Amino acid sequence: MKSAAITSDPDLGAAQKQPWKLAFFFCFLVLLCDGADIGILAFTLSSLKQEFGLTNVQAGALGSWSLFGMAIGGVFGGWACDRFGRVRVIVIATAMFSILSGFSGFVQSYEQFVGLRFVACLGLGSLYIATNTLMSEMVPTKHRTTVLAALMTGFTLGSLVITSISAWIIPSYGWRTLYLLTFIPILLSISMYFLIPEPQSWKAARALKLSGAKDPLQKPENPYKAIFENPKHRLMFILWSMSSGLLLFGYFGVSNWLPSYLETELGIKFKEMALYMAGTYLTMMFAKVVAGLVADKIGRKIVFAFGTMGTALFIPILVYMHTPENIGWLMITFGFLYGIPYAINATYLTESFPTAIRGTAIGGAFNLGRLGSVIAPVAIGYMAMHNSIGAGLLLMAGAYFLCGLIPTLFIKEQQYDPQKA
């Protein structure tokens, strides 16, 4: 009877009492800082190349080391979400990247920067998984995609904020000052620890696991074993690993090199380039909210396919058909398409796995995919040395198209309700 009570549909009154709006506020700010911290590297890349005498491949490797750290942190963070709680992981990961990124402003060599950046990204990699899992389990189903899409605008707003701050700070105060600002998010970590509880469905799933243990000294079941022993979970894990790898290959390849592309190959001055990027990020924020609203009405799959494949088809237009007169409009259109997949991905992915293994499954699938994307910044750096950055961006277009094709053909939407234990 006890087991049946835990696994039945959750009480809506209890779900509504969860402070999901306050949790959204903190998660939004955490992802804002996450997006800003990731964006810092793109806007300090030229300064780092100049100060440490880096080649394009070494500069691209900075992005790859960041992705590698985020992938490892995300896999471990997903498991930790299931084991220790979603909120606890957010708190620790935020404090971790805040402190280590801040100390990056004091490095004296390329190797020191790589080391600190890699470890800081262990924390950054956990946040996407932990925040989206937390919110998916707190927000009512009918609003889930809209809320999670709005949550992802925090990440984009962080990119916009760092774009604006970079244009002001780097020319006047240097790149190191920018990294010192990343000490600030530790205040969010402390506040969230005291104000936000774990979601009810995670507590129920955790209680069910503990109540089913025959021996209190028995080791808990390996969640990856639970995933791979179930044919359905195993298939979803593999498909989402592939799709996530392609999505992140395209996303981080473009985001790491697009500012440099505008500045070096199109000859746009730094401050003007920052304005173009700001316009792109604003459009991405708008696109994410619109995509979330539409996906709650017509479904996750069709909107995700439109965003990924639309981005793939538009990148060649951006590379080959730009002029000084139309580049602004092309960047705005690109920003709209580019923003859609990340708005839908979180909901589509979290609804593909049950609560007991959700953190582990999405953390593993998303971040195994991130490991596959590690080569993206280096690949563009290599192509920049032997051809052009623009040619590298075309490679990203192919990744986006395949990323959308896999879920469209093979992944059913809304397989599980995160409100249920």
Tab-separated table of C-alpha atoms in Angstrom, residues 95-272:
chain	number	residue	atom	x	y	z
A	95	ALA	CA	29.982	28.028	-5.987
A	96	MET	CA	32.584	25.902	-7.776
A	97	PHE	CA	32.552	27.703	-11.134
A	98	SER	CA	32.244	31.122	-9.485
A	99	ILE	CA	35.421	30.736	-7.421
A	100	LEU	CA	37.543	29.047	-10.076
A	101	SER	CA	36.531	31.344	-12.934
A	102	GLY	CA	37.294	34.324	-10.734
A	103	PHE	CA	40.821	33.063	-10.108
A	104	SER	CA	41.317	32.706	-13.884
A	105	GLY	CA	41.852	36.454	-13.903
A	106	PHE	CA	45.179	35.943	-12.096
A	107	VAL	CA	46.801	33.306	-14.348
A	108	GLN	CA	50.275	33.861	-15.780
A	109	SER	CA	50.412	31.179	-18.489
A	110	TYR	CA	48.313	29.319	-21.046
A	111	GLU	CA	48.653	26.085	-19.057
A	112	GLN	CA	47.398	27.727	-15.851
A	113	PHE	CA	44.394	29.127	-17.702
A	114	VAL	CA	43.578	25.717	-19.244
A	115	GLY	CA	43.766	24.028	-15.829
A	116	LEU	CA	41.500	26.501	-14.035
A	117	ARG	CA	39.090	26.675	-16.957
A	118	PHE	CA	38.763	22.900	-17.123
A	119	VAL	CA	37.992	22.521	-13.403
A	120	ALA	CA	35.593	25.502	-13.400
A	121	CYS	CA	33.699	23.897	-16.272
A	122	LEU	CA	33.111	20.777	-14.168
A	123	GLY	CA	30.705	22.990	-12.218
A	124	LEU	CA	29.298	24.758	-15.270
A	125	GLY	CA	28.477	21.425	-16.910
A	126	SER	CA	26.204	20.358	-14.060
A	127	LEU	CA	23.966	23.418	-14.148
A	128	TYR	CA	22.055	22.835	-17.383
A	129	ILE	CA	21.038	19.356	-16.225
A	130	ALA	CA	20.298	20.260	-12.602
A	131	THR	CA	18.280	23.444	-13.243
A	132	ASN	CA	16.148	21.937	-15.995
A	133	THR	CA	15.524	18.746	-14.018
A	134	LEU	CA	14.537	20.763	-10.946
A	135	MET	CA	12.132	22.999	-12.859
A	136	SER	CA	10.617	20.168	-14.923
A	137	GLU	CA	9.665	18.463	-11.647
A	138	MET	CA	8.202	21.613	-10.067
A	139	VAL	CA	6.295	23.220	-12.962
A	140	PRO	CA	2.778	21.988	-13.932
A	141	THR	CA	2.762	19.937	-17.145
A	142	LYS	CA	0.631	22.318	-19.215
A	143	HIS	CA	3.188	25.127	-18.764
A	144	ARG	CA	6.379	23.039	-18.715
A	145	THR	CA	7.841	23.814	-22.152
A	146	THR	CA	6.997	27.513	-21.855
A	147	VAL	CA	8.642	27.791	-18.434
A	148	LEU	CA	11.717	25.752	-19.375
A	149	ALA	CA	12.086	27.736	-22.598
A	150	ALA	CA	11.839	30.963	-20.599
A	151	LEU	CA	14.421	29.524	-18.211
A	152	MET	CA	16.831	29.047	-21.113
A	153	THR	CA	16.544	32.732	-21.990
A	154	GLY	CA	18.579	33.254	-18.820
A	155	PHE	CA	21.488	31.503	-20.520
A	156	THR	CA	21.103	33.733	-23.574
A	157	LEU	CA	20.687	36.847	-21.439
A	158	GLY	CA	23.990	35.929	-19.819
A	159	SER	CA	25.588	35.916	-23.269
A	160	LEU	CA	24.008	39.312	-23.946
A	161	VAL	CA	25.221	40.715	-20.622
A	162	ILE	CA	28.786	39.527	-21.180
A	163	THR	CA	28.672	40.931	-24.719
A	164	SER	CA	27.732	44.381	-23.412
A	165	ILE	CA	30.177	44.270	-20.497
A	166	SER	CA	33.009	43.002	-22.711
A	167	ALA	CA	32.625	45.906	-25.124
A	168	TRP	CA	33.076	48.270	-22.180
A	169	ILE	CA	35.604	46.471	-19.958
A	170	ILE	CA	38.092	44.801	-22.338
A	171	PRO	CA	39.162	47.915	-24.306
A	172	SER	CA	39.463	49.999	-21.116
A	173	TYR	CA	40.436	47.595	-18.307
A	174	GLY	CA	41.669	44.414	-20.011
A	175	TRP	CA	40.432	40.830	-20.143
A	176	ARG	CA	41.449	39.918	-16.583
A	177	THR	CA	38.907	42.287	-15.042
A	178	LEU	CA	36.134	40.414	-16.837
A	179	TYR	CA	37.012	37.158	-15.080
A	180	LEU	CA	37.136	38.820	-11.665
A	181	LEU	CA	33.409	39.586	-11.999
A	182	THR	CA	32.623	35.863	-11.891
A	183	PHE	CA	33.141	35.802	-8.118
A	184	ILE	CA	29.655	37.378	-7.801
A	185	PRO	CA	27.484	34.234	-8.424
A	186	ILE	CA	28.610	32.654	-5.161
A	187	LEU	CA	25.967	34.872	-3.514
A	188	LEU	CA	23.274	33.032	-5.514
A	189	SER	CA	24.636	29.720	-4.318
A	190	ILE	CA	24.368	30.711	-0.667
A	191	SER	CA	20.834	32.147	-1.054
A	192	MET	CA	19.496	29.125	-2.913
A	193	TYR	CA	20.815	26.743	-0.263
A	194	PHE	CA	18.580	28.336	2.374
A	195	LEU	CA	15.494	29.194	0.302
A	196	ILE	CA	14.739	26.377	-2.185
A	197	PRO	CA	13.646	22.824	-1.171
A	198	GLU	CA	14.005	19.703	-3.275
A	199	PRO	CA	11.007	18.873	-5.573
A	200	GLN	CA	8.258	16.595	-4.225
A	201	SER	CA	8.618	13.998	-7.001
A	202	TRP	CA	12.344	13.549	-6.258
A	203	LYS	CA	11.590	13.155	-2.543
A	204	ALA	CA	8.915	10.557	-3.352
A	205	ALA	CA	11.165	8.662	-5.761
A	206	ARG	CA	13.971	8.739	-3.207
A	207	ALA	CA	11.620	7.467	-0.481
A	208	LEU	CA	10.469	4.660	-2.768
A	209	LYS	CA	14.058	3.565	-3.376
A	210	LEU	CA	14.843	3.598	0.329
A	211	SER	CA	11.629	1.808	1.326
A	212	GLY	CA	12.349	-0.966	-1.165
A	213	ALA	CA	15.801	-1.720	0.219
A	214	LYS	CA	15.881	-5.130	1.925
A	215	ASP	CA	19.236	-4.547	3.563
A	216	PRO	CA	20.174	-1.083	4.881
A	217	LEU	CA	23.825	-1.912	4.196
A	218	GLN	CA	23.111	-2.966	0.608
A	219	LYS	CA	24.612	-0.695	-2.031
A	220	PRO	CA	22.010	1.201	-4.102
A	221	GLU	CA	21.463	-0.028	-7.653
A	222	ASN	CA	23.698	1.589	-10.251
A	223	PRO	CA	21.356	3.927	-12.183
A	224	TYR	CA	23.268	3.274	-15.416
A	225	LYS	CA	22.534	-0.436	-14.966
A	226	ALA	CA	18.844	0.437	-14.643
A	227	ILE	CA	19.060	2.461	-17.865
A	228	PHE	CA	20.855	-0.126	-19.982
A	229	GLU	CA	18.926	-3.165	-18.745
A	230	ASN	CA	15.670	-1.599	-19.931
A	231	PRO	CA	15.512	-1.698	-23.772
A	232	LYS	CA	13.375	1.441	-24.005
A	233	HIS	CA	15.580	3.496	-21.669
A	234	ARG	CA	18.705	2.197	-23.415
A	235	LEU	CA	17.416	3.237	-26.851
A	236	MET	CA	16.399	6.699	-25.638
A	237	PHE	CA	19.792	7.147	-23.978
A	238	ILE	CA	21.663	6.264	-27.176
A	239	LEU	CA	19.468	8.415	-29.438
A	240	TRP	CA	19.661	11.437	-27.141
A	241	SER	CA	23.441	11.029	-26.801
A	242	MET	CA	23.745	11.215	-30.586
A	243	SER	CA	21.337	14.128	-30.990
A	244	SER	CA	22.876	16.065	-28.082
A	245	GLY	CA	26.367	15.554	-29.480
A	246	LEU	CA	25.337	17.024	-32.814
A	247	LEU	CA	23.421	19.889	-31.185
A	248	LEU	CA	26.348	20.853	-28.968
A	249	PHE	CA	28.866	20.347	-31.774
A	250	GLY	CA	26.988	22.956	-33.770
A	251	TYR	CA	26.085	25.259	-30.888
A	252	PHE	CA	29.494	25.599	-29.258
A	253	GLY	CA	31.359	25.598	-32.543
A	254	VAL	CA	29.327	28.565	-33.721
A	255	SER	CA	29.199	30.418	-30.384
A	256	ASN	CA	32.975	30.146	-29.843
A	257	TRP	CA	33.912	31.407	-33.298
A	258	LEU	CA	31.081	33.646	-34.526
A	259	PRO	CA	32.446	36.819	-32.832
A	260	SER	CA	35.907	36.146	-34.323
A	261	TYR	CA	34.302	35.455	-37.713
A	262	LEU	CA	32.546	38.819	-37.710
A	263	GLU	CA	35.648	40.635	-36.479
A	264	THR	CA	38.397	39.022	-38.572
A	265	GLU	CA	36.816	37.742	-41.791
A	266	LEU	CA	34.071	40.327	-42.212
A	267	GLY	CA	36.247	43.196	-40.935
A	268	ILE	CA	33.711	44.429	-38.375
A	269	LYS	CA	35.190	46.491	-35.530
A	270	PHE	CA	34.984	45.073	-31.995
A	271	LYS	CA	32.322	47.414	-30.605
A	272	GLU	CA	30.208	47.103	-33.759
